[in-house]
CSV table of C-alpha atoms and ligand atoms in Angstrom, one decimal:
chain,number,residue,atom,x,y,z
A,1,MET,CA,8.0,-15.2,-29.6
A,2,ASN,CA,10.1,-16.4,-32.6
A,3,LEU,CA,12.6,-19.1,-32.2
A,4,TYR,CA,15.7,-16.7,-32.4
A,5,PHE,CA,14.5,-14.7,-29.5
A,6,LYS,CA,13.7,-17.9,-27.5
A,7,ILE,CA,17.3,-19.2,-28.0
A,8,LYS,CA,18.7,-15.8,-27.2
A,9,ARG,CA,16.8,-15.8,-23.9
A,10,ALA,CA,17.7,-19.4,-23.1
A,11,ILE,CA,21.4,-18.6,-23.7
A,12,ALA,CA,21.2,-15.4,-21.6
A,13,CYS,CA,19.6,-17.3,-18.8
A,14,PHE,CA,22.1,-20.1,-18.9
A,15,LEU,CA,25.2,-17.7,-18.9
A,16,ILE,CA,23.9,-15.1,-16.5
A,17,GLN,CA,22.7,-16.4,-13.3
A,18,GLU,CA,22.7,-15.3,-9.7
A,19,LYS,CA,22.0,-18.6,-7.9
A,20,ILE,CA,22.0,-18.7,-4.1
A,21,LYS,CA,21.7,-21.8,-2.0
A,22,THR,CA,19.1,-21.1,0.6
A,23,LYS,CA,16.7,-23.0,2.8
A,24,LEU,CA,13.5,-21.4,4.0
A,25,ASP,CA,12.1,-22.4,7.4
A,26,GLU,CA,8.5,-22.3,5.9
A,27,PRO,CA,6.9,-21.9,2.5
A,28,LEU,CA,6.7,-18.4,1.2
A,29,ILE,CA,4.2,-16.7,-1.1
A,30,SER,CA,4.3,-13.4,-2.8
A,31,PHE,CA,1.7,-11.5,-4.8
A,32,SER,CA,2.7,-9.1,-7.6
A,33,PHE,CA,1.3,-7.2,-10.5
A,34,ASP,CA,3.0,-6.1,-13.6
A,35,ASP,CA,2.4,-2.7,-15.5
A,36,ALA,CA,0.1,-2.2,-13.3
A,37,PRO,CA,-3.5,-1.3,-14.3
A,38,ASN,CA,-5.8,0.6,-12.0
A,39,SER,CA,-7.8,-2.4,-11.0
A,40,ALA,CA,-4.7,-4.1,-9.6
A,41,PHE,CA,-4.3,-1.2,-7.2
A,42,VAL,CA,-8.0,-0.9,-6.4
A,43,ALA,CA,-9.6,-4.4,-6.6
A,44,GLY,CA,-6.4,-6.5,-6.2
A,45,ARG,CA,-5.0,-4.4,-3.3
A,46,SER,CA,-8.4,-4.4,-1.5
A,47,ILE,CA,-8.7,-8.2,-1.5
A,48,LEU,CA,-5.1,-8.5,-0.3
A,49,ASN,CA,-5.7,-5.9,2.5
A,50,LYS,CA,-8.8,-7.8,3.5
A,51,TYR,CA,-6.4,-10.8,4.4
A,52,GLY,CA,-3.7,-8.6,5.9
A,53,TYR,CA,-1.4,-9.1,2.9
A,54,LYS,CA,0.8,-6.7,0.9
A,55,ALA,CA,1.9,-7.0,-2.7
A,56,THR,CA,4.8,-5.8,-5.0
A,57,TYR,CA,3.7,-3.6,-8.0
A,58,TYR,CA,6.2,-3.7,-10.9
A,59,ILE,CA,5.5,-0.3,-12.6
A,60,SER,CA,6.3,1.4,-15.8
A,61,LEU,CA,5.7,5.1,-15.3
A,62,GLY,CA,6.0,5.7,-18.9
A,63,ILE,CA,3.1,3.6,-20.1
A,64,ARG,CA,0.7,5.4,-17.6
A,65,GLU,CA,1.8,8.8,-19.1
A,66,GLN,CA,1.3,7.6,-22.6
A,67,ASP,CA,-1.9,5.8,-21.9
A,68,ASN,CA,-5.3,6.8,-22.9
A,69,PRO,CA,-6.8,7.9,-19.5
A,70,GLN,CA,-10.0,6.0,-20.2
A,71,LYS,CA,-8.0,2.7,-20.1
A,72,GLY,CA,-7.1,3.5,-16.4
A,73,TYR,CA,-3.6,3.0,-15.3
A,74,PHE,CA,-2.8,3.8,-11.7
A,75,GLU,CA,-3.1,7.2,-10.1
A,76,THR,CA,-0.3,8.9,-8.2
A,77,ALA,CA,-2.2,8.5,-4.9
A,78,HIS,CA,-2.1,4.7,-5.3
A,79,LEU,CA,1.7,4.7,-5.3
A,80,LYS,CA,1.8,6.7,-2.1
A,81,GLU,CA,-0.9,4.6,-0.5
A,82,VAL,CA,1.1,1.4,-1.4
A,83,ILE,CA,4.2,2.6,0.3
A,84,ALA,CA,2.3,4.0,3.3
A,85,GLU,CA,0.6,0.6,3.8
A,86,GLY,CA,3.9,-1.4,3.7
A,87,GLY,CA,3.6,-2.6,0.1
A,88,GLU,CA,6.3,-2.4,-2.5
A,89,LEU,CA,6.8,-0.6,-5.8
A,90,ALA,CA,9.3,-2.2,-8.1
A,91,CYS,CA,10.7,-1.4,-11.5
A,92,HIS,CA,9.3,-2.6,-15.0
A,93,THR,CA,11.4,-0.1,-17.0
A,94,TYR,CA,10.0,3.3,-17.9
A,95,SER,CA,8.5,2.6,-21.3
A,96,HIS,CA,7.9,-1.1,-21.1
A,97,ILE,CA,10.9,-1.3,-23.4
A,98,HIS,CA,11.8,-4.5,-25.5
A,99,PHE,CA,15.1,-5.9,-24.3
A,100,TYR,CA,15.6,-7.9,-27.5
A,101,THR,CA,15.6,-5.0,-29.8
A,102,SER,CA,17.1,-2.1,-27.5
A,103,SER,CA,20.6,-1.0,-27.1
A,104,ILE,CA,22.1,-1.3,-23.6
A,105,LYS,CA,22.4,2.5,-23.5
A,106,SER,CA,18.7,2.9,-24.1
A,107,LEU,CA,18.0,0.3,-21.5
A,108,GLN,CA,20.0,2.1,-19.0
A,109,ASN,CA,18.4,5.5,-19.9
A,110,ASP,CA,15.0,3.8,-19.6
A,111,LEU,CA,15.6,2.3,-16.1
A,112,GLU,CA,17.0,5.6,-14.9
A,113,GLU,CA,14.0,7.5,-16.3
A,114,ASN,CA,11.6,5.3,-14.3
A,115,GLN,CA,13.5,5.9,-11.1
A,116,ARG,CA,13.6,9.7,-11.8
A,117,LYS,CA,9.9,9.9,-12.5
A,118,LEU,CA,9.0,7.9,-9.4
A,119,ASN,CA,11.1,10.2,-7.4
A,120,GLU,CA,8.9,13.2,-8.6
A,121,ILE,CA,6.1,11.4,-6.7
A,122,LEU,CA,8.0,9.7,-3.9
A,123,PRO,CA,11.3,11.6,-3.5
A,124,GLU,CA,13.0,9.2,-1.1
A,125,TYR,CA,11.9,5.9,-2.6
A,126,ARG,CA,14.3,3.7,-4.5
A,127,PHE,CA,13.2,0.6,-6.6
A,128,SER,CA,15.0,-2.5,-5.3
A,129,ASN,CA,13.5,-5.2,-7.5
A,130,PHE,CA,12.8,-5.7,-11.2
A,131,SER,CA,10.7,-7.7,-13.6
A,132,TYR,CA,11.4,-8.1,-17.3
A,133,PRO,CA,8.9,-6.6,-19.6
A,134,TYR,CA,7.5,-9.4,-21.9
A,135,GLY,CA,9.8,-11.7,-20.1
A,136,GLU,CA,12.6,-10.8,-22.5
A,137,GLN,CA,16.1,-11.4,-21.3
A,138,THR,CA,19.4,-10.8,-23.0
A,139,ILE,CA,23.0,-11.2,-21.7
A,140,SER,CA,23.9,-7.5,-21.5
A,141,GLY,CA,20.4,-6.6,-20.2
A,142,LYS,CA,20.7,-9.3,-17.5
A,143,VAL,CA,24.1,-7.9,-16.4
A,144,LEU,CA,22.8,-4.4,-16.3
A,145,VAL,CA,19.7,-5.4,-14.2
A,146,ARG,CA,21.9,-7.4,-11.9
A,147,SER,CA,24.0,-4.4,-11.2
A,148,LYS,CA,21.0,-2.2,-10.3
A,149,PHE,CA,18.5,-4.5,-8.5
A,150,ARG,CA,18.3,-7.0,-5.8
A,151,SER,CA,16.2,-9.4,-8.0
A,152,ALA,CA,14.7,-9.7,-11.3
A,153,ARG,CA,11.6,-11.6,-12.0
A,154,SER,CA,10.8,-13.6,-15.1
A,155,VAL,CA,7.5,-14.9,-16.6
A,156,LYS,CA,8.6,-18.4,-16.5
A,157,ALA,CA,6.3,-20.6,-14.5
A,158,GLY,CA,7.7,-22.3,-11.4
A,159,ILE,CA,8.5,-22.4,-7.7
A,160,ASN,CA,11.8,-20.9,-6.5
A,161,SER,CA,13.6,-23.3,-4.3
A,162,ASN,CA,17.1,-24.3,-3.5
A,163,PRO,CA,19.0,-22.9,-5.5
A,164,VAL,CA,17.1,-19.7,-6.3
A,165,ASP,CA,18.3,-17.6,-9.3
A,166,LEU,CA,17.9,-14.0,-8.2
A,167,ASN,CA,18.4,-12.9,-11.7
A,168,ASN,CA,15.5,-15.0,-13.1
A,169,LEU,CA,12.9,-15.5,-10.4
A,170,ARG,CA,10.2,-17.8,-11.5
A,171,ALA,CA,6.6,-16.9,-11.1
A,172,LEU,CA,3.0,-18.0,-11.9
A,173,GLN,CA,0.6,-15.8,-13.7
A,174,LEU,CA,-2.8,-15.5,-12.4
A,175,GLU,CA,-4.4,-15.2,-15.9
A,176,LYS,CA,-7.7,-15.8,-17.5
A,177,SER,CA,-6.9,-19.3,-18.7
A,178,LEU,CA,-5.4,-20.6,-15.4
A,179,THR,CA,-7.8,-22.9,-13.5
A,180,LEU,CA,-8.0,-22.6,-9.7
A,181,GLU,CA,-7.0,-26.3,-9.4
A,182,LYS,CA,-3.7,-25.4,-11.0
A,183,ALA,CA,-3.1,-22.3,-8.9
A,184,PHE,CA,-3.9,-24.5,-5.7
A,185,GLU,CA,-1.6,-27.3,-7.0
A,186,TYR,CA,1.3,-24.8,-7.2
A,187,ILE,CA,0.5,-23.7,-3.6
A,188,ASP,CA,0.5,-27.3,-2.4
A,189,GLN,CA,3.7,-27.9,-4.1
A,190,THR,CA,5.2,-24.9,-2.6
A,191,ILE,CA,4.2,-26.1,0.9
A,192,ALA,CA,5.6,-29.6,0.3
A,193,GLN,CA,9.1,-28.2,-0.8
A,194,LYS,CA,9.1,-25.2,1.4
A,195,GLY,CA,9.7,-23.1,-1.6
A,196,TRP,CA,8.8,-19.5,-2.7
A,197,LEU,CA,5.9,-19.0,-5.0
A,198,ILE,CA,5.5,-15.7,-6.7
A,199,PHE,CA,2.2,-14.9,-8.3
A,200,TYR,CA,1.9,-12.1,-10.8
A,201,SER,CA,-1.1,-10.8,-12.6
A,202,HIS,CA,-2.2,-7.6,-14.4
A,203,ASP,CA,-5.8,-6.4,-14.3
A,204,ILE,CA,-8.2,-7.7,-11.6
A,205,GLN,CA,-11.7,-7.1,-13.0
A,206,ASP,CA,-14.7,-9.1,-14.1
A,207,ASP,CA,-14.1,-8.3,-17.7
A,208,CYS,CA,-10.3,-9.1,-17.4
A,209,SER,CA,-7.8,-9.4,-20.2
A,210,SER,CA,-6.0,-12.6,-21.0
A,211,TRP,CA,-3.2,-11.5,-18.6
A,212,GLY,CA,-5.4,-10.7,-15.7
A,213,CYS,CA,-8.1,-12.5,-13.7
A,214,THR,CA,-11.4,-11.7,-12.0
A,215,PRO,CA,-11.7,-10.5,-8.4
A,216,SER,CA,-13.5,-13.6,-7.4
A,217,PHE,CA,-10.6,-15.9,-8.8
A,218,PHE,CA,-8.0,-13.7,-7.3
A,219,GLU,CA,-9.7,-13.8,-3.8
A,220,GLN,CA,-10.0,-17.5,-3.9
A,221,VAL,CA,-6.2,-17.9,-4.5
A,222,VAL,CA,-5.6,-15.4,-1.6
A,223,LYS,CA,-8.0,-17.2,0.7
A,224,TYR,CA,-6.5,-20.6,0.0
A,225,CYS,CA,-3.1,-19.1,1.3
A,226,SER,CA,-4.9,-17.5,4.2
A,227,ASP,CA,-6.6,-20.6,5.2
A,228,ARG,CA,-3.3,-22.5,5.3
A,229,LYS,CA,-1.7,-19.6,7.3
A,230,LEU,CA,1.1,-19.1,4.8
A,231,ASN,CA,3.7,-16.6,5.1
A,232,VAL,CA,2.8,-13.9,2.4
A,233,ARG,CA,5.5,-11.2,1.8
A,234,THR,CA,6.5,-8.6,-0.7
A,235,ILE,CA,9.4,-9.6,-3.0
A,236,ASP,CA,11.7,-7.3,-1.0
A,237,GLN,CA,10.6,-9.0,2.3
A,238,GLY,CA,11.0,-12.5,0.7
A,239,LEU,CA,14.7,-11.6,-0.2
A,240,ASP,CA,15.3,-10.5,3.4
A,241,LEU,CA,14.1,-14.0,4.5
A,242,LEU,CA,16.4,-15.5,2.1
A,243,LYS,CA,19.1,-13.3,3.5
A,244,VAL,CA,19.9,-11.7,0.2
A,245,ARG,CA,22.2,-8.7,0.3
A,246,LYS,CA,20.5,-5.2,0.2
B,301,LIG,ZN1,4.5,-5.7,-18.5
């Protein structure tokens, strides 16, 4: 990302905030996936189900439609299964659009298109939460997102604790270069400060991309949470615990 866009994002994050003062009774963990590749819905979901956990899947229905089928984005059945199991589908724009170079009108159309396409599959379901593609944030984009969603997740590493910026939730990527020690350290810090740690990843497979991790790595992180009997919730359930308006 060039310096101009970095400054643009920093200013947007400084000017547009939705901070709430809140105190959790106990630490909170969420698992989420961006885009999300087929392996997130299959390997990632099956590991979480083994431990009784559900995740939030931030999806861009357009990238699936435009994708080479061999690459393997999610199937329609997966979306229905996630909802039937008590998981969450969240919005990641329709076309995985760039905030920095798009007009507000095209952003608006893109968000509406993602909702419309989802309703062709799940007629009643409405996205409540959002994650910024590429982590890109602009002033007008953040205002738009704030008007449409309960929360918006960034790609900035950190633990959400008092105050929590609902328009810029921090998260930790479970990515190829992350060490288990680092992931565990974040969990330990979350426990110490009774914060909210949101993990996100992409593909969960042995030959993972730089933005994903292996099933073995993913399971060790999930197990670390389970061994400590941590409260693991979807993003929307986490917001309920924080008493955020619907
Ligand atoms: Zn993405």
